[in-house]
Amino acid sequence: MSSIATELSRKQDKEDGLGSNENAISFNNQDFKSLQRDCLQRRTLFCDPTFPAESSSLGYNQFGRYSSKTAGVEWKRPKELCANPQFISNGATRTDIRQGALGDCWLLAAIASLTLDKEILARVVPSDQSFTEDYAGIFHFQLWQYGEWVDVVIDDRLPTKNGELLFVHSEEGNEFWSALLEKAYAKVNTSYEALSGGSTTEGFEDFTGGISESYELRKAPPTLFNIIKKALNRGSLLGCSIDITNSYESEAMTRQKLVKGHAYSVTGAEVVHVNGTPVQLVRIRNPWGQVEWTGAWSDDSKEWDKVLSEEKAKLDYSADDGEFWMAYADLIQQYSKLEICNLTPDTLSSDDVHRWGHHQFEGTWRVGSTAGGCRNNPATFCSNPQYVIKLEDVDDDPLDGVDGCSFLVGLMQKDGRKERQFGRDLNTIGFAIYKVPDEYKGLNNIHLGPDVLLRQKAIAMSDTFINMREVCTHFKLPPGEYVIIPSTFEPHRKGTFILRVFTEKQATAGPMESDICANIKQDKISEKDVDPHFKHLFKQIAGTDAEISAVELQKILDRIVSQRTDLKTNGFSIETCRHIISLLDKDGNGTLGLLEFHTFWMKLQKYMEVFKHRDTDKSGTISSHEIREALIEAGFTLNSSVLQVIVSRYSDLESAIEFDAFVSCVIRLELLFQTFQKFDKKNTGKIELDIMQWLCLALG
């Protein structure tokens, strides 16, 4: 119960705005201001108990307790390393970042790109921190983590060896913002070693909350130049790089002074005319601030002599600042990869940039209920979570000349780096997109089943199923309603995920089954409606008091089901029998009279009919993946969140639900709906209880 309460409380916090960049969540419940104030009052320097200056914070294998790489490591504060430490000195720049003994160049490339946009940098690295004013050995940073912003507090004890920083350090030696940011990032991922290996796009996203897409330039789509222009107009972060085939090529230079294995930023895209012929150009920046391309269209090259003076005037093409122009055709020949990080609307403050429509959903693959695997698993595929997107407006300026609605879908699984220390691999993930049939359009109380999904092909899919943190794909589809189904490749693989959808034009999106309702017939009966044979049977069962208690009901039900070979059960619990009486006991005496027992008997016949209908393999049980349809047949429309709770409560280790568990479930559901409706007098969908009411209901 406590885990469910925690999750529901967390969802409520998100609805109230907690987790936005303006209202970040305190990581590990550590509030920077109060901790800093406490240290200043006590005149002590902060020591972080949640990320201690110990070997456990360094790593678990190569940087583990007994590794040679950690031998002789000492944790020191910046004031122990130099006389005049600075948090940021003369602005945060690329030269502040030098890689240390950790293989996290992907992260450092992202940090380097971060320095190019001061506004975005300020969201991540609060600049009002120093080693003088209000210094208490405590710093904080804001990072985007799986759909929410967190404020991460650290102390400034940094790992050193032989008096020098072991990991990230600045060129000047007395500037520490980058080393402290790396420590905060290590903290949210449990250790420094957890940062080894990765993609620059991961860092891009964790510093902006954006969604990244990647293009292999040897397979560049014909519209990529226009994609670059459009991305720049949206304020997106763009980077390109040249792949290396071995470690010796890292930062090796080509004949035309392009650096291999090095992250460049793409900062512009324009078209100029040479003798009336258009030429596509891109502007690229080397974060070093020096070492520039020497080929065609480089600074002051002869190609510029043929460009109209009014076009040249718009382009700064001769400054020796590490930024240079090159032909788009050379970009796709010289570079290997282009990465675009599309920013969320709240990241962009300028009114001049076009904003994406942005939708984000959290979900869970739960074994037995929503971990259905890909389409290769027809028995379980349809139980995966489903999300509907309604595309109405076509793109203003289609890049390929074809009308349609462009959008990005990104599926991200959580906590992969944290799980490494336990030897757990990432799930292989992907998604499929199906067209919603006309008869289901506009509905949000359905879950598409095998009769729909297994009888048509997916209209689009992720490029691949892959065991990476995120898979992201760009689509263009005609206006219409579509359902996105995120899944693991194999069924019965648990995990949590974030599904994000960025749309070119505004669109609506949401869970396919957001509505929760019950359609339960409450037939009023009188004694004359009861069959005389049933009355006689009841008198025999109930005895002289003409009432059936919970204990008597348990004996009756166990005797009935024990004679059925087609129903698997371990017998009805006394708790279930008490719930049955709570639901039907109209006079409040804690027992069932004739009419109350007759009502239950009719319900039991219906439950048995539903159960038998869904027991397709005649095992005497129903699969937990079939519980959704069984409950719909019984009158309950529920979403995946509720179904996950039901499966964890009522299924066995083989994800099977026996008959007594099914009866207990539907009785409990009807009782809960009935109770809620009694308190929801204005039919608002919300109720308010005081502590006495809550305890009486929960214990009753």
XYZ file of C-alpha atoms in Angstrom:
700
model
C 0.000 0.000 0.000
C 2.790 2.452 0.885
C 4.425 2.156 -2.565
C 1.078 2.839 -4.259
C 0.480 5.841 -1.991
C 3.956 7.185 -2.786
C 3.371 6.878 -6.532
C -0.054 8.540 -6.362
C 1.371 11.342 -4.223
C 4.148 11.854 -6.760
C 1.645 12.116 -9.611
C -0.300 14.702 -7.624
C 2.879 16.709 -7.087
C 3.533 16.722 -10.844
C -0.011 17.912 -11.539
C 0.662 20.770 -9.124
C 3.741 21.806 -11.148
C 6.489 20.199 -9.070
C 9.302 19.006 -11.330
C 9.290 21.964 -13.710
C 12.469 23.984 -14.136
C 10.880 26.818 -12.139
C 9.880 24.410 -9.353
C 12.501 21.664 -9.389
C 12.294 18.671 -7.080
C 14.876 18.563 -4.309
C 16.944 15.485 -5.113
C 17.151 13.155 -2.098
C 14.870 15.677 -0.326
C 17.860 17.979 0.194
C 16.931 21.660 0.089
C 19.915 23.792 -0.883
C 18.891 27.010 0.875
C 18.063 25.406 4.216
C 21.224 23.246 4.213
C 23.392 26.235 3.315
C 21.752 28.374 5.990
C 22.241 25.668 8.621
C 25.951 25.309 7.770
C 26.485 29.079 7.890
C 24.795 29.320 11.282
C 26.885 26.461 12.674
C 30.032 27.697 10.880
C 30.696 24.289 9.390
C 31.330 23.116 5.845
C 28.698 20.873 4.298
C 29.441 17.137 4.057
C 26.902 15.306 1.910
C 25.781 12.074 3.628
C 23.940 10.886 0.487
C 27.045 11.050 -1.750
C 29.939 10.682 0.685
C 33.606 11.293 -0.024
C 34.225 7.548 -0.131
C 35.064 4.828 -2.640
C 31.374 3.968 -3.127
C 30.871 7.330 -4.822
C 33.773 6.692 -7.202
C 32.479 3.412 -8.596
C 32.005 -0.301 -8.335
C 34.410 -1.951 -10.810
C 37.234 -0.046 -12.520
C 36.875 2.670 -9.906
C 35.884 0.308 -7.094
C 37.337 0.130 -3.610
C 40.280 -2.115 -4.525
C 41.028 -0.773 -8.007
C 44.496 0.574 -8.788
C 42.796 3.621 -10.325
C 41.465 4.666 -6.931
C 44.593 3.897 -4.923
C 45.828 7.067 -3.254
C 42.691 9.076 -4.026
C 42.045 11.912 -1.591
C 38.910 14.065 -1.473
C 39.781 17.748 -1.252
C 37.898 21.005 -1.360
C 38.951 23.640 -3.952
C 40.388 25.851 -1.204
C 42.795 23.008 -0.410
C 43.890 22.858 -4.055
C 44.554 26.517 -4.868
C 44.737 29.881 -3.144
C 41.888 31.645 -4.922
C 39.315 29.175 -6.275
C 36.603 30.539 -8.566
C 33.228 29.029 -9.336
C 33.054 30.737 -12.758
C 35.850 33.016 -13.949
C 35.278 35.334 -16.942
C 32.270 33.322 -18.064
C 31.810 29.605 -18.526
C 33.614 28.525 -21.703
C 34.757 25.413 -23.556
C 38.297 25.844 -22.156
C 36.921 25.272 -18.659
C 36.473 21.611 -19.529
C 39.345 19.146 -19.657
C 38.713 15.408 -19.443
C 40.232 13.445 -16.602
C 40.580 9.714 -15.919
C 36.905 8.995 -16.613
C 35.535 7.927 -20.020
C 32.775 10.527 -20.088
C 33.806 12.592 -23.136
C 30.175 12.365 -24.303
C 29.134 14.317 -21.222
C 31.919 16.862 -21.613
C 30.962 17.479 -25.247
C 27.429 18.225 -24.076
C 28.731 20.556 -21.354
C 30.875 22.307 -23.976
C 27.826 22.885 -26.176
C 25.945 24.101 -23.123
C 28.422 26.978 -22.743
C 27.367 28.323 -26.167
C 23.893 29.258 -24.887
C 24.160 31.356 -21.742
C 20.422 31.263 -21.063
C 20.246 27.465 -21.089
C 23.499 27.251 -19.109
C 21.990 29.456 -16.393
C 19.128 26.966 -15.939
C 21.615 24.185 -15.174
C 24.410 26.094 -13.416
C 23.037 28.750 -11.031
C 25.624 31.510 -11.267
C 25.000 33.066 -7.837
C 27.442 30.670 -6.152
C 30.990 31.348 -5.058
C 33.829 30.405 -2.728
C 33.553 33.718 -0.868
C 30.049 35.096 -0.299
C 27.923 32.701 1.792
C 30.444 29.926 1.179
C 29.620 26.793 3.190
C 31.139 24.018 1.062
C 27.779 23.429 -0.624
C 26.708 23.922 -4.272
C 23.705 22.958 -6.364
C 22.788 22.308 -10.008
C 19.556 21.620 -11.878
C 19.314 18.581 -14.151
C 16.482 17.103 -16.194
C 15.955 13.490 -15.193
C 13.334 11.340 -16.929
C 10.630 13.936 -17.316
C 11.285 16.216 -14.362
C 13.832 18.766 -13.215
C 15.728 17.999 -10.029
C 17.834 20.330 -7.909
C 20.964 18.405 -6.926
C 22.930 19.424 -3.845
C 26.601 18.428 -3.475
C 29.474 19.253 -1.200
C 32.641 20.532 -2.872
C 34.928 17.668 -1.837
C 36.409 16.431 -5.118
C 38.496 13.290 -5.784
C 42.176 14.086 -6.322
C 45.358 12.169 -6.931
C 48.807 13.605 -6.286
C 47.208 16.935 -5.524
C 45.322 17.231 -8.842
C 41.691 16.634 -9.753
C 41.101 13.052 -10.880
C 38.268 13.838 -13.258
C 37.051 16.983 -15.063
C 39.130 20.117 -14.520
C 39.542 23.564 -16.066
C 42.490 24.765 -18.102
C 43.144 27.600 -15.668
C 43.275 25.277 -12.650
C 41.336 27.556 -10.303
C 37.858 27.346 -11.911
C 35.575 24.605 -10.565
C 32.028 24.875 -11.989
C 32.611 22.046 -14.497
C 34.131 19.672 -11.921
C 31.254 20.336 -9.528
C 28.660 19.881 -12.297
C 30.238 16.521 -13.155
C 29.975 15.527 -9.491
C 26.259 16.450 -9.403
C 25.676 14.364 -12.529
C 27.576 11.460 -10.975
C 25.437 11.753 -7.847
C 22.109 11.372 -9.665
C 23.554 8.294 -11.396
C 24.955 6.815 -8.122
C 28.708 7.085 -8.935
C 31.345 8.590 -11.198
C 31.949 5.249 -12.893
C 28.299 5.078 -13.946
C 29.085 7.944 -16.363
C 31.541 5.915 -18.453
C 30.429 5.641 -22.072
C 27.442 7.309 -23.636
C 26.044 9.604 -26.304
C 26.278 13.388 -26.401
C 22.525 13.511 -26.975
C 21.999 12.067 -23.485
C 23.830 15.035 -22.004
C 21.981 17.451 -24.311
C 18.664 16.137 -23.018
C 19.622 16.101 -19.342
C 20.713 19.742 -19.566
C 17.688 21.000 -21.518
C 14.778 18.564 -21.176
C 14.751 18.422 -24.976
C 14.380 15.463 -27.325
C 17.228 14.415 -29.610
C 17.346 12.901 -33.060
C 20.437 11.652 -34.861
C 21.280 11.412 -38.565
C 23.984 9.264 -40.132
C 25.293 11.653 -42.777
C 26.267 8.919 -45.238
C 22.523 8.146 -45.335
C 21.344 11.759 -45.091
C 17.731 12.296 -46.199
C 17.356 14.631 -49.196
C 15.645 17.251 -47.009
C 18.312 17.373 -44.287
C 19.529 20.885 -45.134
C 16.000 22.206 -44.673
C 15.673 20.145 -41.474
C 18.805 21.921 -40.182
C 17.395 25.345 -41.089
C 14.086 24.611 -39.423
C 15.787 23.258 -36.283
C 17.915 26.396 -35.975
C 14.802 28.550 -36.333
C 13.346 26.658 -33.352
C 16.381 27.326 -31.182
C 17.441 23.662 -31.223
C 20.980 22.621 -30.266
C 22.855 21.009 -33.169
C 26.132 19.141 -33.140
C 28.185 17.170 -35.632
C 31.197 14.910 -35.342
C 33.562 12.677 -37.275
C 33.621 9.056 -36.151
C 36.901 7.446 -35.143
C 37.853 3.832 -35.759
C 40.348 3.536 -32.891
C 41.529 5.474 -29.847
C 44.600 6.782 -31.698
C 42.359 8.811 -34.008
C 40.770 10.726 -31.151
C 41.312 14.435 -31.819
C 43.491 13.603 -34.812
C 43.276 16.222 -37.566
C 42.347 15.786 -41.211
C 44.260 17.529 -44.007
C 41.698 20.323 -43.976
C 41.913 20.809 -40.203
C 38.789 19.025 -39.044
C 39.250 17.203 -35.739
C 38.114 13.572 -35.490
C 36.148 12.330 -32.490
C 35.436 15.937 -31.547
C 32.071 17.598 -30.963
C 31.334 20.593 -33.190
C 28.308 22.867 -32.967
C 26.190 23.782 -35.997
C 25.165 27.436 -35.608
C 23.739 28.537 -38.976
C 22.394 27.503 -42.379
C 22.007 29.863 -45.330
C 21.726 29.854 -49.108
C 23.988 32.127 -51.207
C 24.101 32.563 -54.968
C 27.110 32.125 -57.212
C 26.445 33.352 -60.746
C 22.750 32.913 -60.064
C 23.132 29.340 -58.814
C 22.063 28.697 -55.202
C 24.635 27.137 -52.870
C 23.661 25.694 -49.488
C 26.049 26.639 -46.665
C 26.254 25.670 -42.998
C 28.091 27.493 -40.239
C 30.036 25.321 -37.803
C 31.824 26.186 -34.593
C 34.796 24.440 -33.048
C 34.290 24.869 -29.283
C 38.044 25.275 -28.912
C 37.639 28.747 -30.426
C 40.398 27.957 -32.922
C 41.454 25.370 -35.553
C 39.135 25.946 -38.509
C 38.216 24.203 -41.751
C 40.536 25.211 -44.615
C 38.499 23.850 -47.536
C 35.919 25.512 -49.775
C 33.981 28.396 -48.201
C 36.417 28.664 -45.281
C 37.367 32.120 -43.983
C 38.375 34.447 -46.871
C 38.495 31.557 -49.381
C 38.132 32.413 -53.082
C 34.530 31.136 -53.178
C 33.394 34.240 -51.315
C 34.585 36.464 -54.182
C 31.736 35.162 -56.354
C 28.961 35.943 -53.832
C 26.823 39.066 -54.136
C 27.978 41.788 -51.760
C 24.557 42.145 -50.122
C 24.562 38.408 -49.306
C 28.102 38.529 -47.952
C 27.148 41.464 -45.752
C 24.655 39.262 -43.901
C 27.250 36.603 -43.113
C 30.261 36.993 -40.846
C 32.683 34.825 -42.777
C 36.190 35.995 -41.976
C 36.613 36.171 -38.190
C 39.329 33.920 -36.765
C 37.172 32.651 -33.901
C 36.800 28.905 -34.466
C 33.594 29.417 -36.438
C 33.523 28.795 -40.173
C 31.258 28.174 -43.156
C 31.363 25.157 -45.408
C 29.180 23.818 -48.206
C 26.384 21.531 -47.033
C 27.681 19.009 -49.581
C 31.041 19.028 -47.748
C 29.312 18.638 -44.376
C 27.780 15.314 -45.365
C 31.056 14.203 -46.956
C 33.435 15.222 -44.164
C 31.333 14.517 -41.043
C 29.793 11.227 -39.901
C 26.890 12.236 -37.671
C 24.539 15.139 -37.064
C 22.615 15.389 -33.781
C 19.702 17.734 -33.110
C 18.337 18.417 -29.640
C 14.860 19.912 -30.005
C 14.004 22.074 -27.029
C 10.778 22.112 -25.042
C 8.649 25.281 -25.308
C 9.512 26.413 -21.763
C 13.240 26.484 -22.646
C 12.741 29.147 -25.300
C 12.197 32.712 -24.120
C 12.398 34.450 -27.488
C 9.149 35.146 -29.337
C 11.018 34.857 -32.643
C 11.525 31.102 -32.522
C 8.929 28.549 -33.537
C 7.873 26.306 -30.665
C 7.127 22.603 -30.860
C 3.911 21.208 -29.457
C 5.049 19.059 -26.531
C 3.428 16.087 -24.774
C 4.997 13.830 -22.146
C 3.725 10.678 -20.440
C 5.116 8.383 -17.764
C 4.378 4.684 -17.972
C 5.300 1.275 -16.633
C 5.775 -2.149 -18.144
C 4.548 -4.380 -15.323
C 4.956 -8.161 -15.581
C 1.542 -9.774 -15.821
C -0.345 -6.646 -16.841
C 1.369 -4.171 -19.180
C 4.660 -5.849 -20.185
C 3.297 -7.244 -23.428
C 6.382 -7.198 -25.659
C 6.368 -6.364 -29.367
C 3.942 -7.465 -32.102
C 5.770 -10.815 -32.339
C 3.880 -11.758 -29.162
C 0.193 -11.669 -30.194
C -1.064 -13.155 -26.913
C 0.251 -10.234 -24.861
C 1.103 -7.360 -27.257
C -2.247 -5.592 -26.880
C -1.834 -5.266 -23.112
C 0.957 -2.685 -23.527
C 0.145 0.922 -22.585
C -1.496 2.873 -25.424
C -1.414 6.615 -26.167
C -3.521 8.450 -28.730
C -2.348 11.452 -30.768
C -4.759 13.541 -32.829
C -3.062 15.317 -35.751
C -5.242 17.973 -37.372
C -3.122 20.735 -38.962
C -0.594 20.029 -41.734
C 2.879 21.583 -41.783
C 3.119 25.172 -43.025
C 6.138 24.616 -45.270
C 6.584 20.915 -45.976
C 10.268 20.191 -46.529
C 9.565 17.492 -49.106
C 6.657 19.238 -50.796
C 4.171 16.677 -49.455
C 1.352 17.781 -47.149
C 1.273 16.028 -43.788
C 1.776 16.415 -40.050
C 5.379 16.130 -38.833
C 6.132 14.913 -35.336
C 8.831 13.279 -33.233
C 8.299 10.339 -30.897
C 10.897 9.562 -28.235
C 10.726 6.543 -25.925
C 13.127 6.647 -22.967
C 13.609 3.962 -20.322
C 14.610 4.987 -16.825
C 17.607 4.441 -14.565
C 19.885 2.462 -16.894
C 23.085 3.893 -15.432
C 21.966 3.231 -11.872
C 21.303 -0.411 -12.722
C 24.790 -1.018 -14.180
C 26.385 -1.641 -10.810
C 24.019 -4.603 -10.360
C 24.917 -6.051 -13.761
C 21.480 -5.311 -15.232
C 21.232 -4.455 -18.902
C 18.848 -2.029 -20.518
C 15.662 -3.407 -22.048
C 15.414 -3.573 -25.825
C 12.716 -0.999 -26.544
C 10.744 0.460 -29.453
C 7.234 1.488 -30.437
C 4.595 0.998 -33.109
C 1.984 3.448 -34.410
C -1.458 2.302 -35.605
C -4.315 4.204 -37.203
C -7.349 4.446 -34.909
C -10.388 2.903 -36.662
C -13.233 5.320 -37.417
C -15.568 3.721 -34.884
C -13.126 4.493 -32.038
C -12.203 8.081 -32.996
C -12.768 10.672 -30.294
C -13.113 8.084 -27.530
C -10.840 8.049 -24.491
C -12.317 5.171 -22.553
C -11.065 2.327 -24.727
C -8.060 0.092 -25.084
C -7.542 -1.334 -28.556
C -7.505 -5.126 -28.464
C -6.490 -7.995 -30.766
C -9.560 -7.514 -32.955
C -8.095 -4.145 -34.015
C -4.322 -4.297 -33.599
C -3.674 -7.821 -34.865
C -5.809 -7.346 -37.953
C -3.906 -4.385 -39.384
C -0.282 -3.462 -39.941
C 1.412 -0.670 -38.035
C 1.335 2.516 -40.083
C 4.747 3.522 -38.675
C 7.365 2.219 -36.234
C 10.537 3.244 -34.456
C 13.580 2.747 -36.652
C 14.568 -0.234 -34.562
C 14.137 -1.998 -31.239
C 17.372 -1.317 -29.388
C 18.830 -1.600 -25.885
C 19.608 2.091 -25.488
C 18.300 4.691 -23.067
C 16.150 6.251 -25.788
C 14.850 5.543 -29.264
C 13.593 8.547 -31.221
C 12.145 8.761 -34.743
C 10.810 11.548 -36.977
C 7.487 10.927 -38.770
C 5.102 12.606 -41.178
C 1.555 11.241 -41.389
C -1.728 12.496 -42.843
C -4.134 14.221 -40.432
C -5.961 11.709 -38.269
C -5.975 9.824 -34.985
C -3.173 7.399 -34.204
C -2.283 5.195 -31.274
C 1.346 4.866 -30.124
C 2.226 1.587 -28.400
C 5.585 1.607 -26.547
C 6.954 -1.802 -25.650
C 9.956 -3.913 -24.857
C 10.950 -6.366 -27.587
C 10.352 -9.397 -25.371
C 7.249 -9.775 -23.174
C 7.374 -9.974 -19.366
C 10.230 -7.439 -19.067
C 9.565 -4.898 -16.344
C 10.573 -1.278 -16.668
C 9.474 2.341 -16.426
C 9.514 4.739 -19.340
C 8.885 8.275 -20.554
C 7.060 8.706 -23.858
C 7.466 12.141 -25.438
C 5.794 13.519 -28.540
C 6.941 16.761 -30.215
C 4.580 17.997 -32.962
C 5.238 20.533 -35.724
C 1.773 22.050 -35.208
C -0.313 21.969 -32.044
C -1.964 18.584 -31.486
C -3.732 16.741 -28.701
C -2.388 13.583 -27.111
C -3.085 11.471 -24.063
C -3.547 7.949 -22.713
C -5.945 5.939 -24.856
C -7.871 4.934 -21.738
C -7.998 7.923 -19.454
C -11.620 7.424 -18.362
C -12.543 5.238 -15.387
C -16.160 4.230 -14.929
C -18.488 1.437 -13.884
C -21.705 0.315 -15.524
C -23.372 -1.898 -12.936
C -27.041 -2.720 -13.092
C -28.787 -2.425 -9.744
C -32.019 -4.367 -10.269
C -34.545 -3.821 -7.486
C -36.261 -7.026 -6.479
C -39.005 -7.900 -4.033
C -39.682 -11.183 -2.308
C -42.294 -12.100 -4.924
C -39.526 -11.992 -7.592
C -37.607 -14.780 -5.817
C -38.181 -18.293 -7.062
C -39.894 -20.514 -4.384
C -37.214 -23.190 -4.820
C -34.535 -20.568 -4.085
C -36.467 -19.469 -0.963
C -36.574 -23.022 0.272
C -32.856 -23.472 -0.373
C -32.079 -20.230 1.439
C -34.025 -21.312 4.570
C -32.024 -24.525 4.685
C -28.736 -22.669 4.391
C -29.501 -19.672 6.631
C -31.032 -21.525 9.546
C -33.470 -20.177 12.110
C -32.251 -16.549 12.009
C -32.819 -16.363 8.216
C -29.500 -14.504 7.810
C -26.143 -15.578 6.360
C -22.987 -14.401 8.130
C -19.538 -14.040 6.562
C -18.432 -17.395 8.028
C -21.545 -19.136 6.692
C -21.091 -17.480 3.284
C -17.508 -18.714 3.126
C -18.640 -22.318 3.747
C -21.373 -22.029 1.105
C -19.062 -20.660 -1.587
C -16.308 -23.174 -0.856
C -18.810 -26.022 -1.076
C -20.085 -24.749 -4.450
C -16.710 -24.267 -6.125
C -15.266 -27.496 -4.728
C -17.783 -29.370 -6.877
C -16.681 -27.548 -10.050
C -13.768 -29.092 -11.940
C -13.769 -26.261 -14.470
C -12.900 -23.567 -11.901
C -9.525 -23.430 -10.207
C -9.613 -21.963 -6.708
C -8.026 -22.262 -3.293
C -11.296 -21.324 -1.658
C -12.842 -17.999 -0.731
C -11.215 -15.941 1.989
C -13.180 -14.571 4.925
C -12.091 -11.092 3.770
C -13.823 -11.581 0.409
C -16.988 -12.730 2.153
C -16.947 -9.667 4.379
C -16.597 -7.451 1.304
C -19.588 -9.204 -0.273
C -21.659 -8.475 2.825
C -20.426 -4.856 2.986
C -21.561 -4.354 -0.607
C -25.031 -5.911 -0.252
C -25.970 -5.478 3.410
C -28.674 -2.807 3.096
C -29.993 -2.994 6.686
C -26.530 -2.821 8.266
C -26.760 -5.940 10.448
C -23.590 -7.505 9.045
C -25.366 -10.439 7.387
C -27.271 -11.225 4.185
C -31.032 -11.716 4.209
C -33.038 -13.427 1.487
C -33.164 -10.548 -1.001
C -29.551 -9.563 -0.355
C -28.356 -13.139 -0.855
C -30.476 -13.446 -4.012
C -28.816 -10.311 -5.422
C -25.398 -11.788 -4.704
C -26.379 -15.119 -6.242
C -27.320 -13.379 -9.505
C -23.996 -11.533 -9.476
C -22.111 -14.773 -8.866
C -23.784 -16.391 -11.898
C -22.751 -13.419 -14.035
C -19.156 -13.498 -12.734
C -18.957 -17.214 -13.459
C -20.225 -16.656 -17.005
C -17.638 -13.906 -17.644
C -14.849 -15.994 -16.140
C -15.689 -19.045 -18.253
C -15.880 -16.904 -21.376
C -12.379 -15.531 -20.808
C -10.873 -18.878 -19.813
C -10.057 -19.684 -23.442
C -7.566 -22.468 -22.690
C -9.926 -24.205 -20.204
C -7.308 -24.044 -17.461
C -9.792 -22.961 -14.801
C -8.014 -19.590 -14.579
C -7.752 -16.456 -16.696
C -4.489 -14.800 -17.680
C -3.708 -11.488 -16.049
C -3.310 -10.087 -19.581
C -6.993 -10.914 -20.134
C -8.250 -9.251 -16.958
C -8.935 -5.960 -18.752
C -11.483 -7.519 -21.117
C -12.992 -9.634 -18.336
C -13.562 -6.553 -16.188
C -15.073 -4.639 -19.119
C -17.504 -7.525 -19.591
C -18.287 -7.331 -15.869
C -19.031 -3.604 -16.222
C -15.751 -1.881 -15.263
C -13.690 0.378 -17.554
C -10.283 0.909 -15.953
C -6.935 2.325 -17.050
C -3.512 0.691 -16.954
C -2.547 2.226 -13.598
C -5.501 0.599 -11.841
C -5.064 -2.672 -13.728
C -1.443 -2.896 -12.606
C -2.571 -2.675 -8.974
C -5.254 -5.312 -9.584
C -2.811 -7.740 -11.191
C -0.251 -7.342 -8.400
C -3.016 -7.945 -5.832
C -4.988 -10.802 -7.408
C -2.720 -12.808 -9.764
C -0.403 -15.656 -8.800
C 3.280 -16.114 -9.643
C 2.369 -17.446 -13.107
C 0.246 -14.341 -13.816
C -2.961 -16.390 -13.566
C -6.119 -15.285 -11.745
C -8.251 -17.946 -10.088
C -12.037 -17.743 -9.777
C -12.172 -16.749 -6.111
C -9.642 -13.956 -6.775
C -11.716 -12.727 -9.721
C -14.893 -12.619 -7.614
C -13.027 -10.851 -4.832
C -11.731 -8.290 -7.347
C -15.077 -7.399 -8.921
C -16.859 -7.275 -5.559
C -14.163 -4.977 -4.214
C -14.374 -2.764 -7.309
C -18.148 -2.451 -7.062
C -17.867 -1.612 -3.372
C -15.232 1.075 -4.074
C -17.232 2.646 -6.902
C -20.363 2.615 -4.760
C -18.556 4.256 -1.830
C -16.992 6.916 -4.046
C -20.336 7.808 -5.618
C -21.902 8.295 -2.180
C -19.312 10.949 -1.328
C -19.156 12.502 -4.812
C -22.562 14.109 -4.412
C -21.937 16.802 -7.055
C -20.526 14.294 -9.558
C -17.194 16.134 -9.866
C -14.987 13.044 -9.977
C -13.276 14.094 -6.742
C -14.091 13.560 -3.072
C -12.755 15.033 0.152
C -12.481 13.056 3.397
C -11.386 13.978 6.878
C -9.124 11.613 8.822
C -12.007 9.919 10.671
C -13.911 9.234 7.433
C -10.761 7.962 5.748
C -9.888 5.564 8.565
C -13.427 4.216 8.873
C -13.623 3.538 5.139
C -10.134 2.047 4.889
C -10.677 -0.236 7.894
C -14.267 -1.145 7.030
